[in-house]
Tab-separated table of C-alpha atoms and ligand atoms in Angstrom:
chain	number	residue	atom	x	y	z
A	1	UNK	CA	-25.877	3.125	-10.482
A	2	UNK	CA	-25.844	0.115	-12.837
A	3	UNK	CA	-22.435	-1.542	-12.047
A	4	UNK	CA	-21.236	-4.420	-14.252
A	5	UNK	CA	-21.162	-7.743	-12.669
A	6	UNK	CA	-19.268	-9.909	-15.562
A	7	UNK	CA	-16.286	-11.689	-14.217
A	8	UNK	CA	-13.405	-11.046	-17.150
A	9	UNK	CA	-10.692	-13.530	-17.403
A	10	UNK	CA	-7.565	-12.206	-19.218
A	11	UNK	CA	-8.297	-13.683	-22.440
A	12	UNK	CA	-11.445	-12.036	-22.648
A	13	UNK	CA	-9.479	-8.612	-22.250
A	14	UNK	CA	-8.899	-7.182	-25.650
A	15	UNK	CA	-12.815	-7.835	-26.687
A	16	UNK	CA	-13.773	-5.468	-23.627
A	17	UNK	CA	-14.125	-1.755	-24.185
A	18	UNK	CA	-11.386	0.729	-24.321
A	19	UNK	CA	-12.284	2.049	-21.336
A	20	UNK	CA	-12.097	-0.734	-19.283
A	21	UNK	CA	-8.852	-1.961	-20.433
A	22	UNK	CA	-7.669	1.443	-19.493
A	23	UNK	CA	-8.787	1.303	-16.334
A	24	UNK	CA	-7.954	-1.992	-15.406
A	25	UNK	CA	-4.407	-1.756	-16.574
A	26	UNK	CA	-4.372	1.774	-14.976
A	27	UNK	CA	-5.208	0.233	-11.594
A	28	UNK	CA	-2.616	-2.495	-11.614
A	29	UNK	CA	-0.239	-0.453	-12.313
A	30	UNK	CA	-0.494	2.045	-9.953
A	31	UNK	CA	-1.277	-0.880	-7.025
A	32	UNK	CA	1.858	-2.142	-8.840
A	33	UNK	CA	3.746	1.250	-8.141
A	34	UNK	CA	2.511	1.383	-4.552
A	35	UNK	CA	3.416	-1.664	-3.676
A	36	UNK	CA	7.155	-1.741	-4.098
A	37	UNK	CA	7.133	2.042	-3.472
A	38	UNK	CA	7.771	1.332	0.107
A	39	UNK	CA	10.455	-0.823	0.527
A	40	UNK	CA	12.454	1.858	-2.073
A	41	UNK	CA	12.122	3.971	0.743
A	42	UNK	CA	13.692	1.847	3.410
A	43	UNK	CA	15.026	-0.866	2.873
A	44	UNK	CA	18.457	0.343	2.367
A	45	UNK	CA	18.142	2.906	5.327
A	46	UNK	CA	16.043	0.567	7.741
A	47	UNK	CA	16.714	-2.963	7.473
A	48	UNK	CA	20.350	-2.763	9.225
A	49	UNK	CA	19.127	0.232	11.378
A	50	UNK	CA	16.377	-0.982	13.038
A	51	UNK	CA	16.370	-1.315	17.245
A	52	UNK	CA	16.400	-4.592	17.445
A	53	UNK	CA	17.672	-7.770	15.556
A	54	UNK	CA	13.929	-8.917	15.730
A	55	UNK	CA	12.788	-5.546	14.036
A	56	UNK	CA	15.291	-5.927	11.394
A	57	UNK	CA	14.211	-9.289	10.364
A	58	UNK	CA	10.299	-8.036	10.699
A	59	UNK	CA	11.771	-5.067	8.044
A	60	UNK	CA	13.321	-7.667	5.599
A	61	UNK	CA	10.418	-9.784	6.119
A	62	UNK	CA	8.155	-6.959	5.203
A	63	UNK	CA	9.822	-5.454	2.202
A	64	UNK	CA	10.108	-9.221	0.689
A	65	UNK	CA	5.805	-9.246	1.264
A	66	UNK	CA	5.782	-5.929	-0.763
A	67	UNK	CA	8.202	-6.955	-3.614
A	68	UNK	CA	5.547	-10.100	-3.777
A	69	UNK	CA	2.495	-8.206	-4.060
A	70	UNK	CA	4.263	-6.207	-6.708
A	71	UNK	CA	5.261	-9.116	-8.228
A	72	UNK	CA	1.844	-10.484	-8.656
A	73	UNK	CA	0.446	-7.500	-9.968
A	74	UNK	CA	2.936	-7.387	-12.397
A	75	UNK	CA	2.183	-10.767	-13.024
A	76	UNK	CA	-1.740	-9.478	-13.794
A	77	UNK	CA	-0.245	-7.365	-16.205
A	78	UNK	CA	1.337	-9.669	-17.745
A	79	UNK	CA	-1.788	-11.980	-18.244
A	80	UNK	CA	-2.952	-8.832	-20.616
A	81	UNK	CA	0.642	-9.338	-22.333
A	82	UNK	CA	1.452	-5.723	-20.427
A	83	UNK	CA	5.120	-5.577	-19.274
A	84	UNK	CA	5.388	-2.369	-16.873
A	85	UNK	CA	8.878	-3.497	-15.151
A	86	UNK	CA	10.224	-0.575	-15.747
A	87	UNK	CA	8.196	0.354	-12.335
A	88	UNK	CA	11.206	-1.400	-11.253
A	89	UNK	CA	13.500	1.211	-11.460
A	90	UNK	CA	11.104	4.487	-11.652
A	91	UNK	CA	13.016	7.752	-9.840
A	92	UNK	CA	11.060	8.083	-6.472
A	93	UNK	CA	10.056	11.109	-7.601
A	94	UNK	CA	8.049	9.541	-10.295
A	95	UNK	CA	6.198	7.347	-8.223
A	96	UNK	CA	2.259	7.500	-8.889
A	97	UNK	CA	1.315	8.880	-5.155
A	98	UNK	CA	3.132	10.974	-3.178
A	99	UNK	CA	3.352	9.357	-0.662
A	100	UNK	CA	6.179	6.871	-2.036
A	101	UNK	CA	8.392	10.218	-2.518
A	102	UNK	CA	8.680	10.809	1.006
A	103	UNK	CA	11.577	10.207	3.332
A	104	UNK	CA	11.742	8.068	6.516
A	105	UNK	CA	14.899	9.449	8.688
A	106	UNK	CA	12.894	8.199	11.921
A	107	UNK	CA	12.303	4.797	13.147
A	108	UNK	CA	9.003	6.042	14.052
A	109	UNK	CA	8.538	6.816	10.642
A	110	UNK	CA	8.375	3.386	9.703
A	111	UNK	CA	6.253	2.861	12.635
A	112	UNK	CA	4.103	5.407	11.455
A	113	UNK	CA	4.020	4.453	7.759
A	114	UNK	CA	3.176	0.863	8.884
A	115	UNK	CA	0.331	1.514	11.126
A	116	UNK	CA	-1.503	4.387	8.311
A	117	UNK	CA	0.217	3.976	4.966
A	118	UNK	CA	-0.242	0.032	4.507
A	119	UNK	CA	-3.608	0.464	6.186
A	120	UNK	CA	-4.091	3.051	3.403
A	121	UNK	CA	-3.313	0.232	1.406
A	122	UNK	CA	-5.404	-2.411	2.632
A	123	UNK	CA	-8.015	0.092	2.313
A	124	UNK	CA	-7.268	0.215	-1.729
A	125	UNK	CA	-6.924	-3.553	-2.190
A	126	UNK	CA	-9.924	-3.800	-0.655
A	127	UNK	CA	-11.520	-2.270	-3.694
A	128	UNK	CA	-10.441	-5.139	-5.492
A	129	UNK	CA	-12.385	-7.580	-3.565
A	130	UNK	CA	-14.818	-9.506	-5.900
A	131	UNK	CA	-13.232	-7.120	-8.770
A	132	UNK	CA	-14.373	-7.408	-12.398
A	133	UNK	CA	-11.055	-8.776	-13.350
A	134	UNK	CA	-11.234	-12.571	-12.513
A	135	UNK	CA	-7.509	-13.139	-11.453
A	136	UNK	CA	-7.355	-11.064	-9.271
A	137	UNK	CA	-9.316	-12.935	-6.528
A	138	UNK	CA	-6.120	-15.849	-6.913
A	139	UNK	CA	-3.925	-13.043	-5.051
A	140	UNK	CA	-5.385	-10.950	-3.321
A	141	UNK	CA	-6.259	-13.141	-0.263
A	142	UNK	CA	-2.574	-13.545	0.804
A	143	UNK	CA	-1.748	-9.733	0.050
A	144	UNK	CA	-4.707	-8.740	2.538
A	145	UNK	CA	-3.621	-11.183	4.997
A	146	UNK	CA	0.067	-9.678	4.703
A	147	UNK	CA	-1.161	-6.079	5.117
A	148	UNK	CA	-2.760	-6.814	8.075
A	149	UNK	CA	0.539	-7.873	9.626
A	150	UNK	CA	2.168	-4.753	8.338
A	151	UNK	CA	-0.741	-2.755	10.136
A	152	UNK	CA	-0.406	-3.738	12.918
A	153	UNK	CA	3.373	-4.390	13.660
A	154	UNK	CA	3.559	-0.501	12.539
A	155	UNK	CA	1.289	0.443	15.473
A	156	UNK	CA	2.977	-2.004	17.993
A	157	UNK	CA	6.115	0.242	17.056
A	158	UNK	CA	4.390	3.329	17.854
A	159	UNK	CA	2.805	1.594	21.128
A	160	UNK	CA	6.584	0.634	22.572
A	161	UNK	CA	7.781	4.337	21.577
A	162	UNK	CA	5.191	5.982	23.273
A	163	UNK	CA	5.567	4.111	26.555
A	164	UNK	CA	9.744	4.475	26.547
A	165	UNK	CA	9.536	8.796	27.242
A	166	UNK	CA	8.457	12.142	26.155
A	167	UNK	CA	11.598	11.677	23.557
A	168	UNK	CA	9.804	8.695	22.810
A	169	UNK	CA	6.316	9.750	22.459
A	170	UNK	CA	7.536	13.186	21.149
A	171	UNK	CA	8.614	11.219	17.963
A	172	UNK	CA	5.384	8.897	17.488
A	173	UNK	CA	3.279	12.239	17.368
A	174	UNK	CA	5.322	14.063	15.018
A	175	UNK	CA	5.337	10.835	12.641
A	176	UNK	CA	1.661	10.556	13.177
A	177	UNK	CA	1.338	14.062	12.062
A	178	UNK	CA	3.285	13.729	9.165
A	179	UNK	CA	1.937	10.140	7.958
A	180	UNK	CA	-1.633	10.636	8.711
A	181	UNK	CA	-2.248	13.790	6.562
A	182	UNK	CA	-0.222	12.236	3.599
A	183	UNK	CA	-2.086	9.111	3.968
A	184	UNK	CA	-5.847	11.223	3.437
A	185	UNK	CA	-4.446	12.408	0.157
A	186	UNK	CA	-3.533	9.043	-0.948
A	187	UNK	CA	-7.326	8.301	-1.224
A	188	UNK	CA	-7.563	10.805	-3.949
A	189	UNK	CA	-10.181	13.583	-4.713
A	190	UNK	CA	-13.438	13.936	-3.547
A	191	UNK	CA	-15.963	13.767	-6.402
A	192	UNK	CA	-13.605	12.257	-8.847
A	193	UNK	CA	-15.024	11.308	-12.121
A	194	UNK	CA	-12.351	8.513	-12.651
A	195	UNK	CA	-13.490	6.887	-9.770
A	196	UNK	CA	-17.322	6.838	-10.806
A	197	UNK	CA	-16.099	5.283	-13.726
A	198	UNK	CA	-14.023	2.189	-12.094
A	199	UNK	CA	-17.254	1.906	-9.837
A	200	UNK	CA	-19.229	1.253	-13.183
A	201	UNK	CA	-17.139	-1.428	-14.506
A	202	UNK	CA	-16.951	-3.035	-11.230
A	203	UNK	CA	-13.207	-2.274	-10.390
A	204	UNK	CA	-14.292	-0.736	-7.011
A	205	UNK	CA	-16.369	-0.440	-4.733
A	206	UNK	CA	-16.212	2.766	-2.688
A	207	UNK	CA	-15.761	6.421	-3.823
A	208	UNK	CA	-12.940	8.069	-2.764
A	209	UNK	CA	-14.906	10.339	0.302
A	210	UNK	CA	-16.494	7.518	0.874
A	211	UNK	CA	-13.075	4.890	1.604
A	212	UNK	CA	-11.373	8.272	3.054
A	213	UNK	CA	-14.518	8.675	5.556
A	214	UNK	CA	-14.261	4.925	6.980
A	215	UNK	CA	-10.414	5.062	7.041
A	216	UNK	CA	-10.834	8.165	9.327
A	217	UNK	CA	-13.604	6.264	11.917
A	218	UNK	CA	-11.036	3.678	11.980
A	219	UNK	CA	-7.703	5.091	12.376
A	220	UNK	CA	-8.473	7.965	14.505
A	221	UNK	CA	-9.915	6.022	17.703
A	222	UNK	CA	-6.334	4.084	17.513
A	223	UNK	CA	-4.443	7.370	17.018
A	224	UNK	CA	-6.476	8.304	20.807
A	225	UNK	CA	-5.889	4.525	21.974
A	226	UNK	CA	-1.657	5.015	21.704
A	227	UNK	CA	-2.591	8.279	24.072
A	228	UNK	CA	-1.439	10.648	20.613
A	229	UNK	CA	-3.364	13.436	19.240
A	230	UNK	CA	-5.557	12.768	16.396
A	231	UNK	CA	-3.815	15.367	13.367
A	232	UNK	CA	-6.054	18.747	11.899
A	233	UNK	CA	-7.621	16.627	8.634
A	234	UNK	CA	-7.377	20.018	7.127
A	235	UNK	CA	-4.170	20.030	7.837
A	236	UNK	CA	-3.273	18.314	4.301
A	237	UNK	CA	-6.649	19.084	2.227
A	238	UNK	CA	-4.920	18.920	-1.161
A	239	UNK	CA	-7.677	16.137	-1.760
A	240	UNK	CA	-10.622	18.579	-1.447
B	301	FE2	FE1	1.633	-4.657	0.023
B	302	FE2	FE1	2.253	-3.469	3.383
């Protein structure tokens, strides 16, 4: 597949085609979305509740990482003189993937959302790397870096509740189960036109089987390394 290799720099932006200032602004946005979906979900539940007064620092310290990658690509937005705060305040219900409309009553939840969810995420910023849009190489170094931490403090989580008990270990599996199968479907269809497209104009870089496929090889040994079992994958095949 011919793939476009032209770095564009924001002024450049309304000359391009329709479709690619669809896309672009289309993928922003919903990184945008994702990125501050998170801490909506627990910041106001988990940042006074979690175990320790080390975890609850790590939690603040976490959600004020996600409000800055939202921030920046808000900031890209605005570059193309697109304002989308109203992501700001979107309902949860109205967030872009479903996964950002889901509830985290557990701490292992968080655990669990840290270790798959972000790495879910890192997966889709990843996309970006040597992206089409010029800017976007200015952020996304930091962002990656961050996610990484997010990773794998999440699975540290998991690691100390397994080891403390059955109740323990009990509650990292049924997490796992939940997370893991909502995190597949975050990757999108299988076969998706859309996603040929962004491929084209060089605003990714793997299909969506394709990023879903490595993310499996990856997480799954870890989900066997915390002594857990890895979930059915067709338990949640909505993406199919
Ligand atoms: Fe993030
Ligand atoms: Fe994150």
């Amino acid at each position: 597949m011919a793939q476009f290799s032209d770095r564009i720099e924001p002024k450049d932006f309304t000359k391009m085609p329709k479709e690619y200032q669809e896309l672009l602004t289309r993928l922003l946005a919903i990184q945008a979305d994702c990125e501050i979906g998170g801490p909506h979900i627990y910041v106001d539940h988990w940042t006074l509740r979690a175990p320790t007064v080390d975890d609850q620092w790590r939690v603040a310290k976490i959600a004020s990482e996600e409000i800055d990658h939202c921030r920046k690509f808000l900031r890209m937005l605005g570059l193309l003189d697109i304002d989308r705060s109203d992501i700001l305040s979107r309902p949860r219900s109205k967030r872009e993937v479903d996964a950002f409309k889901e509830d985290m009553p557990e701490w292992a939840d968080f655990a669990a959302f840290g270790m798959l969810i972000d790495k879910v995420g890192e997966y889709q910023l990843d996309e970006m790397v040597e992206s089409s849009f010029r800017p976007i190489e200015d952020y996304l170094p930091q962002i990656l870096r961050e996610e990484k931490g997010h990773i794998s403090y999440g699975y540290q989580q998991l690691e100390k509740l397994t080891k403390s008990g059955d109740e323990g270990r009990a509650k990292a599996q049924a997490a796992v189960d939940k997370w893991y199968i909502v995190g597949l479907d975050m990757f999108g269809k299988s076969g998706s036109s859309r996603t040929e497209r962004y491929l084209e104009w060089g605003l990714k870089r793997r299909t969506n089987e394709e990023a879903r496929r490595q993310y499996t090889a990856e997480v799954e040994p870890q989900i066997q390394a915390l002594g857990l079992v890895v979930p059915d994958r067709m338990a949640g095949r909505k993406y199919l």
